[in-house]
mmCIF file of C-alpha atoms in Angstrom:
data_model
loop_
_atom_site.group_PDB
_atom_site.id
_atom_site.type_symbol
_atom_site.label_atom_id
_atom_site.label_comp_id
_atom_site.label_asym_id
_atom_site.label_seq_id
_atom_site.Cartn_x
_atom_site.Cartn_y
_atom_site.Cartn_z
ATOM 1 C CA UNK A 198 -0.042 -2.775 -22.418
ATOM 2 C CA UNK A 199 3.829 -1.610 -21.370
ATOM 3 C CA UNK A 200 6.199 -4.154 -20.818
ATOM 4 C CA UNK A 201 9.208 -2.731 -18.417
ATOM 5 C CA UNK A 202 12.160 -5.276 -18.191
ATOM 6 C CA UNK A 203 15.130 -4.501 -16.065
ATOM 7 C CA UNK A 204 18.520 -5.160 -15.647
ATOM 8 C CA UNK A 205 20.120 -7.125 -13.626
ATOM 9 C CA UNK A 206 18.253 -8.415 -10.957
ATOM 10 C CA UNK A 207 21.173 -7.782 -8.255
ATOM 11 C CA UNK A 208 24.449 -5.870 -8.481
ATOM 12 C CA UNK A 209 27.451 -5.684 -6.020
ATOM 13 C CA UNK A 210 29.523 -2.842 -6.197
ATOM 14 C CA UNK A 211 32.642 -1.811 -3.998
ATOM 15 C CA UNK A 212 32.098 1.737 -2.425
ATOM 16 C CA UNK A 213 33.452 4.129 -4.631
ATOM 17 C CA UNK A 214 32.764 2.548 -7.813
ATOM 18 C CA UNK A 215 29.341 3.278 -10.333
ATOM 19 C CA UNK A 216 26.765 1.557 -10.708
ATOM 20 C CA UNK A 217 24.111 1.031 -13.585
ATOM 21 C CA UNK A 218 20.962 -0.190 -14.143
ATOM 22 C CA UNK A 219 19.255 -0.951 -17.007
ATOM 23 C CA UNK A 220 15.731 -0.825 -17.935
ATOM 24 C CA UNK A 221 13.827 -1.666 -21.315
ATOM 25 C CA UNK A 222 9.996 -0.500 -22.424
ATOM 26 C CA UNK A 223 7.855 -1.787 -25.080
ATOM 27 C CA UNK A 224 5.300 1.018 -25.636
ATOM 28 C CA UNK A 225 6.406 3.520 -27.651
ATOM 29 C CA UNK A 226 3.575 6.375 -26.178
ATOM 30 C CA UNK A 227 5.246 5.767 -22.864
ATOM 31 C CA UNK A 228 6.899 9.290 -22.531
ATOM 32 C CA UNK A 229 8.068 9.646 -18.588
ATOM 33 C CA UNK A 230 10.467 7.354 -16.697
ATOM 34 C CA UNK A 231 10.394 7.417 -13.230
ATOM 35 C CA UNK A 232 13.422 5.601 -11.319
ATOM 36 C CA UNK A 233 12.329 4.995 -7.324
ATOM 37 C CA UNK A 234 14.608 3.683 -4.597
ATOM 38 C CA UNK A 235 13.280 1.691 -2.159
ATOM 39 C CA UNK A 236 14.814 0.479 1.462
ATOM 40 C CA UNK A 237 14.103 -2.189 3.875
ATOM 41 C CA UNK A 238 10.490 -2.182 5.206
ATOM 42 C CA UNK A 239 10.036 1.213 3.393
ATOM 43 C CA UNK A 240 7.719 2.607 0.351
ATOM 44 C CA UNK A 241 9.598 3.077 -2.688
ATOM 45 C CA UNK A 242 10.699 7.408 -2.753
ATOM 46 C CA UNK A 243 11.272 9.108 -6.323
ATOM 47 C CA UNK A 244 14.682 9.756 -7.009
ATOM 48 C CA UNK A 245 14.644 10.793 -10.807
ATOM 49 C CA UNK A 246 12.812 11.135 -13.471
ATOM 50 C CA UNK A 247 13.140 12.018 -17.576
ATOM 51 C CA UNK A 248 10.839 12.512 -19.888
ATOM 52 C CA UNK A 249 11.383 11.952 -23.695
ATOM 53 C CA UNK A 250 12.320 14.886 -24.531
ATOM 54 C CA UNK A 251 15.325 15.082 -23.302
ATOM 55 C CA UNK A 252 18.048 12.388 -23.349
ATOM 56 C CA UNK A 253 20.002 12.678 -20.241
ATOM 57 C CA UNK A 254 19.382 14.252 -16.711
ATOM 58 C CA UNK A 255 21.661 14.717 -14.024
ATOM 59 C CA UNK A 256 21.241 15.498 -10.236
ATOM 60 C CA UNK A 257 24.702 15.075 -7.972
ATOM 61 C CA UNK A 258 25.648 11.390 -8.157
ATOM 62 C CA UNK A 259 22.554 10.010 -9.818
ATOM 63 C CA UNK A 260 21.981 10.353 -14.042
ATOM 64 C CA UNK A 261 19.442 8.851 -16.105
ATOM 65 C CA UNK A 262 19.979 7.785 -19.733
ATOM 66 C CA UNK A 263 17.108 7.617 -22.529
ATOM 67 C CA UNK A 264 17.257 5.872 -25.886
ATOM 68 C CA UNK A 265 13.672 6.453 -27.559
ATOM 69 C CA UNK A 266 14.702 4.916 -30.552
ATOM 70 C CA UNK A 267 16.211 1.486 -29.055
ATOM 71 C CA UNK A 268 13.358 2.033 -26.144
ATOM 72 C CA UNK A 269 15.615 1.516 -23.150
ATOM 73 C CA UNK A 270 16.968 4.409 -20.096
ATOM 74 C CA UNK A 271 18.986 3.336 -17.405
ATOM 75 C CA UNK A 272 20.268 4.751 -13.793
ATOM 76 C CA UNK A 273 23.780 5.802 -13.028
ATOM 77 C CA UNK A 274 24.998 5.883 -9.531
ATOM 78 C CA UNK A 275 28.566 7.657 -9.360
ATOM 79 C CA UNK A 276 30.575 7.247 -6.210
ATOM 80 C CA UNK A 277 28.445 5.180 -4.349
ATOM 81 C CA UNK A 278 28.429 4.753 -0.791
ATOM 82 C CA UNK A 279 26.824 2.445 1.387
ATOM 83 C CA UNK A 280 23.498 4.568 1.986
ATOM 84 C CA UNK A 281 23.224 3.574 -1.839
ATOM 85 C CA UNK A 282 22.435 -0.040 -1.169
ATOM 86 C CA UNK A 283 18.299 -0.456 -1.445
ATOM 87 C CA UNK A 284 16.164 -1.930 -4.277
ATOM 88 C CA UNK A 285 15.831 0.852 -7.322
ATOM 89 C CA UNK A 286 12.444 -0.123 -9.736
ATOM 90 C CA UNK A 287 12.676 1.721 -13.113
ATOM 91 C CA UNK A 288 8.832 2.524 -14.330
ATOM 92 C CA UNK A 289 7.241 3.660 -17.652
ATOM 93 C CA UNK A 290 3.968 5.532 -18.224
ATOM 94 C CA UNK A 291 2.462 8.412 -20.316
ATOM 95 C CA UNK A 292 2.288 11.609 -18.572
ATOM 96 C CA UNK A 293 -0.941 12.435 -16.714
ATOM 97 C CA UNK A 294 -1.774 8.663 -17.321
ATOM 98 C CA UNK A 295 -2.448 6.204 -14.445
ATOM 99 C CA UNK A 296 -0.618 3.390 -15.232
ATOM 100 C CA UNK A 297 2.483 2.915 -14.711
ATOM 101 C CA UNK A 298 4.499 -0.118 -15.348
ATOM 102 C CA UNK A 299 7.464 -1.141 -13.004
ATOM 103 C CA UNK A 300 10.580 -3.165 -13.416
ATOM 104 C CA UNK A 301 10.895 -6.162 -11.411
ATOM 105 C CA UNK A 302 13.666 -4.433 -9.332
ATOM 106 C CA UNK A 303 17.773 -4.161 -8.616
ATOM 107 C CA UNK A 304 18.991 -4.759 -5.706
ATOM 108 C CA UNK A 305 22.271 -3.478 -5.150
ATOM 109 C CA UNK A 306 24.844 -3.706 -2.485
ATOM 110 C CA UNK A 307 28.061 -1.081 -1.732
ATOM 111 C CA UNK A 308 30.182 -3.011 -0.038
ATOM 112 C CA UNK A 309 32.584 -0.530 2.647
ATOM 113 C CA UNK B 265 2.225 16.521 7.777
ATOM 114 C CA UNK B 266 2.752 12.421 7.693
ATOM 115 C CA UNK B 267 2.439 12.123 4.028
ATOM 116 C CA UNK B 268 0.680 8.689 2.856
ATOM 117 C CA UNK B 269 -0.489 5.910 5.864
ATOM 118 C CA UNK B 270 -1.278 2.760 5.713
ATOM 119 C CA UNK B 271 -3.013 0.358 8.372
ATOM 120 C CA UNK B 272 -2.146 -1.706 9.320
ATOM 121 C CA UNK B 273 1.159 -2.802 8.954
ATOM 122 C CA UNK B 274 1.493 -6.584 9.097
ATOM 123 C CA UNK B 275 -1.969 -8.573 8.936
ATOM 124 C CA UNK B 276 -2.129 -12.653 8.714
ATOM 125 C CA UNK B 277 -5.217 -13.788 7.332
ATOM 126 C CA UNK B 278 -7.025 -17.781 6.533
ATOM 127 C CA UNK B 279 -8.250 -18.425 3.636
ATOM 128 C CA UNK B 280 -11.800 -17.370 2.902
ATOM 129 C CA UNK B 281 -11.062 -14.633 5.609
ATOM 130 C CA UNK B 282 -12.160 -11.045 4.569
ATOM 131 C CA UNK B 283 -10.153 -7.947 5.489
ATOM 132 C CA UNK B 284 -9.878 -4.388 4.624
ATOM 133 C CA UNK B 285 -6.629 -2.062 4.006
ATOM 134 C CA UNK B 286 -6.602 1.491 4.876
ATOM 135 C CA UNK B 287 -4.826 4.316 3.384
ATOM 136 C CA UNK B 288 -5.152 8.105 4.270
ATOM 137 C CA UNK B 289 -3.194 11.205 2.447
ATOM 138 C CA UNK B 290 -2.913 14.421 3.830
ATOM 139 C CA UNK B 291 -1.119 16.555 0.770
ATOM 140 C CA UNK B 292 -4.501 17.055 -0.354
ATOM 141 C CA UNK B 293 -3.903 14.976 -3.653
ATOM 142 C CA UNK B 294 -6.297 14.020 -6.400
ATOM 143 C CA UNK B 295 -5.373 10.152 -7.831
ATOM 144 C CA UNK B 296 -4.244 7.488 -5.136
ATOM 145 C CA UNK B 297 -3.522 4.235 -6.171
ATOM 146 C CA UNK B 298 -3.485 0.184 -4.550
ATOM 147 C CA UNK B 299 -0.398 -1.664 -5.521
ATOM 148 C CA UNK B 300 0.865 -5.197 -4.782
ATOM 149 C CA UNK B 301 4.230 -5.985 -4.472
ATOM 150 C CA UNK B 302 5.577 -9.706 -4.800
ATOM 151 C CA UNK B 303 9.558 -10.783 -5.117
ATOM 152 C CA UNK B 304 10.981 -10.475 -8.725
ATOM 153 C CA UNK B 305 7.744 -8.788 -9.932
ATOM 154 C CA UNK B 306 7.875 -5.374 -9.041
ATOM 155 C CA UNK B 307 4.821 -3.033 -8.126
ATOM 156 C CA UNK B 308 1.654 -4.108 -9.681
ATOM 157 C CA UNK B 309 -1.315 -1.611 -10.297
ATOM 158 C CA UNK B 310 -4.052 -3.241 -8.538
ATOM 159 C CA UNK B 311 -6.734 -0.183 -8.696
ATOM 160 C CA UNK B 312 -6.397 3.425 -8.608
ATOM 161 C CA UNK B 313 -8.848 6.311 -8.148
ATOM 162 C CA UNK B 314 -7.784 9.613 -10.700
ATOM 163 C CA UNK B 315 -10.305 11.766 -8.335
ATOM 164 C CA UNK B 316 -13.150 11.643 -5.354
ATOM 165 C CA UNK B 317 -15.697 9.498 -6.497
ATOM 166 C CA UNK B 318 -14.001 7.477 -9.819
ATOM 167 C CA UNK B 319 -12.402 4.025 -9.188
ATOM 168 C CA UNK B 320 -10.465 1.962 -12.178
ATOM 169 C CA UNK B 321 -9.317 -1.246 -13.105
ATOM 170 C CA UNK B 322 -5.377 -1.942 -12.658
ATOM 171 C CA UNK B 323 -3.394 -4.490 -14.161
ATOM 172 C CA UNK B 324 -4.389 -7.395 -11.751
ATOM 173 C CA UNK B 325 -7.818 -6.107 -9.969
ATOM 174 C CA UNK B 326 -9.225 -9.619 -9.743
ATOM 175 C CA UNK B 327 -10.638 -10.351 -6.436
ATOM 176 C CA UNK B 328 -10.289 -6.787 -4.783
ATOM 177 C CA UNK B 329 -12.300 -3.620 -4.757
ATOM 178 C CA UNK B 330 -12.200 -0.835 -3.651
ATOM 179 C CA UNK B 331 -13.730 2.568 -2.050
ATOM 180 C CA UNK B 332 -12.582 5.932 -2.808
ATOM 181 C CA UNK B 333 -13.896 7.169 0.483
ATOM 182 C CA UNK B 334 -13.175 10.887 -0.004
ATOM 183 C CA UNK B 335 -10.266 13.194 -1.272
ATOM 184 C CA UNK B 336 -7.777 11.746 1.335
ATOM 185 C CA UNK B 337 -8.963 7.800 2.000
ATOM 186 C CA UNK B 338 -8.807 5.703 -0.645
ATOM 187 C CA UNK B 339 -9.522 1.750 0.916
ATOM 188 C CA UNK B 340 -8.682 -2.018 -0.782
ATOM 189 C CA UNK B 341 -10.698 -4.883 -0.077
ATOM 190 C CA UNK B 342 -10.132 -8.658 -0.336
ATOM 191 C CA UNK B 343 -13.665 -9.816 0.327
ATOM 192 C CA UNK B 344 -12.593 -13.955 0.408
ATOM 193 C CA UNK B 345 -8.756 -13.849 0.987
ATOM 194 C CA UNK B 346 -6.565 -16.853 -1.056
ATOM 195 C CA UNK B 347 -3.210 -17.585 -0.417
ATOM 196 C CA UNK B 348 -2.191 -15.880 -3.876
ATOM 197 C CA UNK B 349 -2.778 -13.076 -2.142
ATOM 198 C CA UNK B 350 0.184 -13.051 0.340
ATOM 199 C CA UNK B 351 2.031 -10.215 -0.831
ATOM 200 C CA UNK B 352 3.118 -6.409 0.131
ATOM 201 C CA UNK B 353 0.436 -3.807 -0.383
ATOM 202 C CA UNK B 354 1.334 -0.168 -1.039
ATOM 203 C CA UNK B 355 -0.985 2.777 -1.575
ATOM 204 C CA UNK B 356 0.369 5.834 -3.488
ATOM 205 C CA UNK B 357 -0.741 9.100 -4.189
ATOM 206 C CA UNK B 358 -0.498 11.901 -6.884
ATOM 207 C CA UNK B 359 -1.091 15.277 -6.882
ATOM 208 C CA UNK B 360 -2.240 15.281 -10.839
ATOM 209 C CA UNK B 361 -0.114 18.366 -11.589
ATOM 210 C CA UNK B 362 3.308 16.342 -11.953
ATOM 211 C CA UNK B 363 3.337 12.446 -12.442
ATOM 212 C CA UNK B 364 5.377 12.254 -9.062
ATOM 213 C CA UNK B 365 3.880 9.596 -7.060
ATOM 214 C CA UNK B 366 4.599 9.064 -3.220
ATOM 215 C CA UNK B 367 3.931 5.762 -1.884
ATOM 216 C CA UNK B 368 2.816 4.768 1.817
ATOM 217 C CA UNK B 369 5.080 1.978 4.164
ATOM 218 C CA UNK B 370 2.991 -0.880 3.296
ATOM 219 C CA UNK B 371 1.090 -3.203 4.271
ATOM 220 C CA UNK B 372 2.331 -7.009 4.571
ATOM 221 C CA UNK B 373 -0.162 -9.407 4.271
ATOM 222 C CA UNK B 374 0.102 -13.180 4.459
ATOM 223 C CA UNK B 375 -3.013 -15.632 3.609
ATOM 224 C CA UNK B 376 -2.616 -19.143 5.112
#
């Protein structure tokens, strides 16, 4: 089955500065990446998602990355403020599948 | 329109104890899905239900089940609790259209 490794496990940023996460998959059918954002005591919430066919996706601050060939997408946070700081999972899965594979999770801190 | 609930939120169990997790959607979606959540592991597919009346196999369904009550309750069941069980339970759900899923608050469950 998919494999989903991500990278690093925690990351410290000063407000202003980017952030990025990186995420690896080993199944090349997987064909949607889903990044979610979790906070404390909460669900994790979608914040974006790519699918293979395209290789980069943008919305405001946040941009996701995809490599099919080397297997690997990753999350950019521009600007980041402290309302950024929360665990963000990276996932893999094949569209209209069931299931998805998760990271084991970032948890990043903006420091003010 | 409260999205995806779970009950309850906090539940301390013995061992050997069994106990039943709720979950209720009202977006009127077709797949909703168990997942465990334990530190530096990410979300783990426990069992997930593509439609009203089908139940399948996750990646770690050993020593759960569950009932796909109707189109909005989907229920997880630890019949004999263990203490490798102590972990953070979320349900999700999907309309089947798009591959979002949203995810309920959790459950946190601890098995002495």
């Amino acid at each position: 089955g998919e494999n989903v490794e991500q990278h690093p496990s925690t990351l410290s940023v000063q407000e202003g500065d980017s952030a990025v996460i990186k995420c690896t998959y080993s199944d090349s059918a997987s064909n949607y990446f889903p990044w979610y954002k979790q906070e404390l005591g909460k669900g994790p919430q979608l914040i974006i998602d790519i699918r293979s066919n395209v290789g980069e996706k943008k919305d405001q601050r946040i941009a996701v990355t995809l490599n099919k060939t080397a297997k690997h997408f990753s999350l950019h946070i521009t600007e980041t403020q402290p309302e950024d700081s929360a665990v963000y999972f990276c996932a893999a899965t094949i569209l209209g599948g069931n299931d998805m594979r998760f990271g084991a999770g970032t948890r990043l801190t903006v420091k003010p | 329109n409260a999205g995806v609930t779970q009950t309850p939120k906090f539940q301390v169990l013995k061992t050997g104890q069994s106990m039943t997790l709720q979950c209720a959607q009202d977006m009127n979606h077709n797949s909703m899905y168990w997942y465990r959540q334990d530190p530096g592991m990410g979300l783990r597919l426990i069992y997930y239900s593509a439609s009203e009346g089908t139940t399948d196999k996750g990646e770690v369904p050993n020593g759960y089940n569950v009932s796909r009550l109707n189109k909005r309750e989907f229920s997880l069941r630890l019949e004999s609790a263990a203490p490798s069980q102590t972990s953070v339970y979320f349900c999700a759900s999907r309309i089947g259209i798009t591959d979002t899923q949203y995810f309920g608050p959790g459950t946190r469950l601890t098995v002495l």
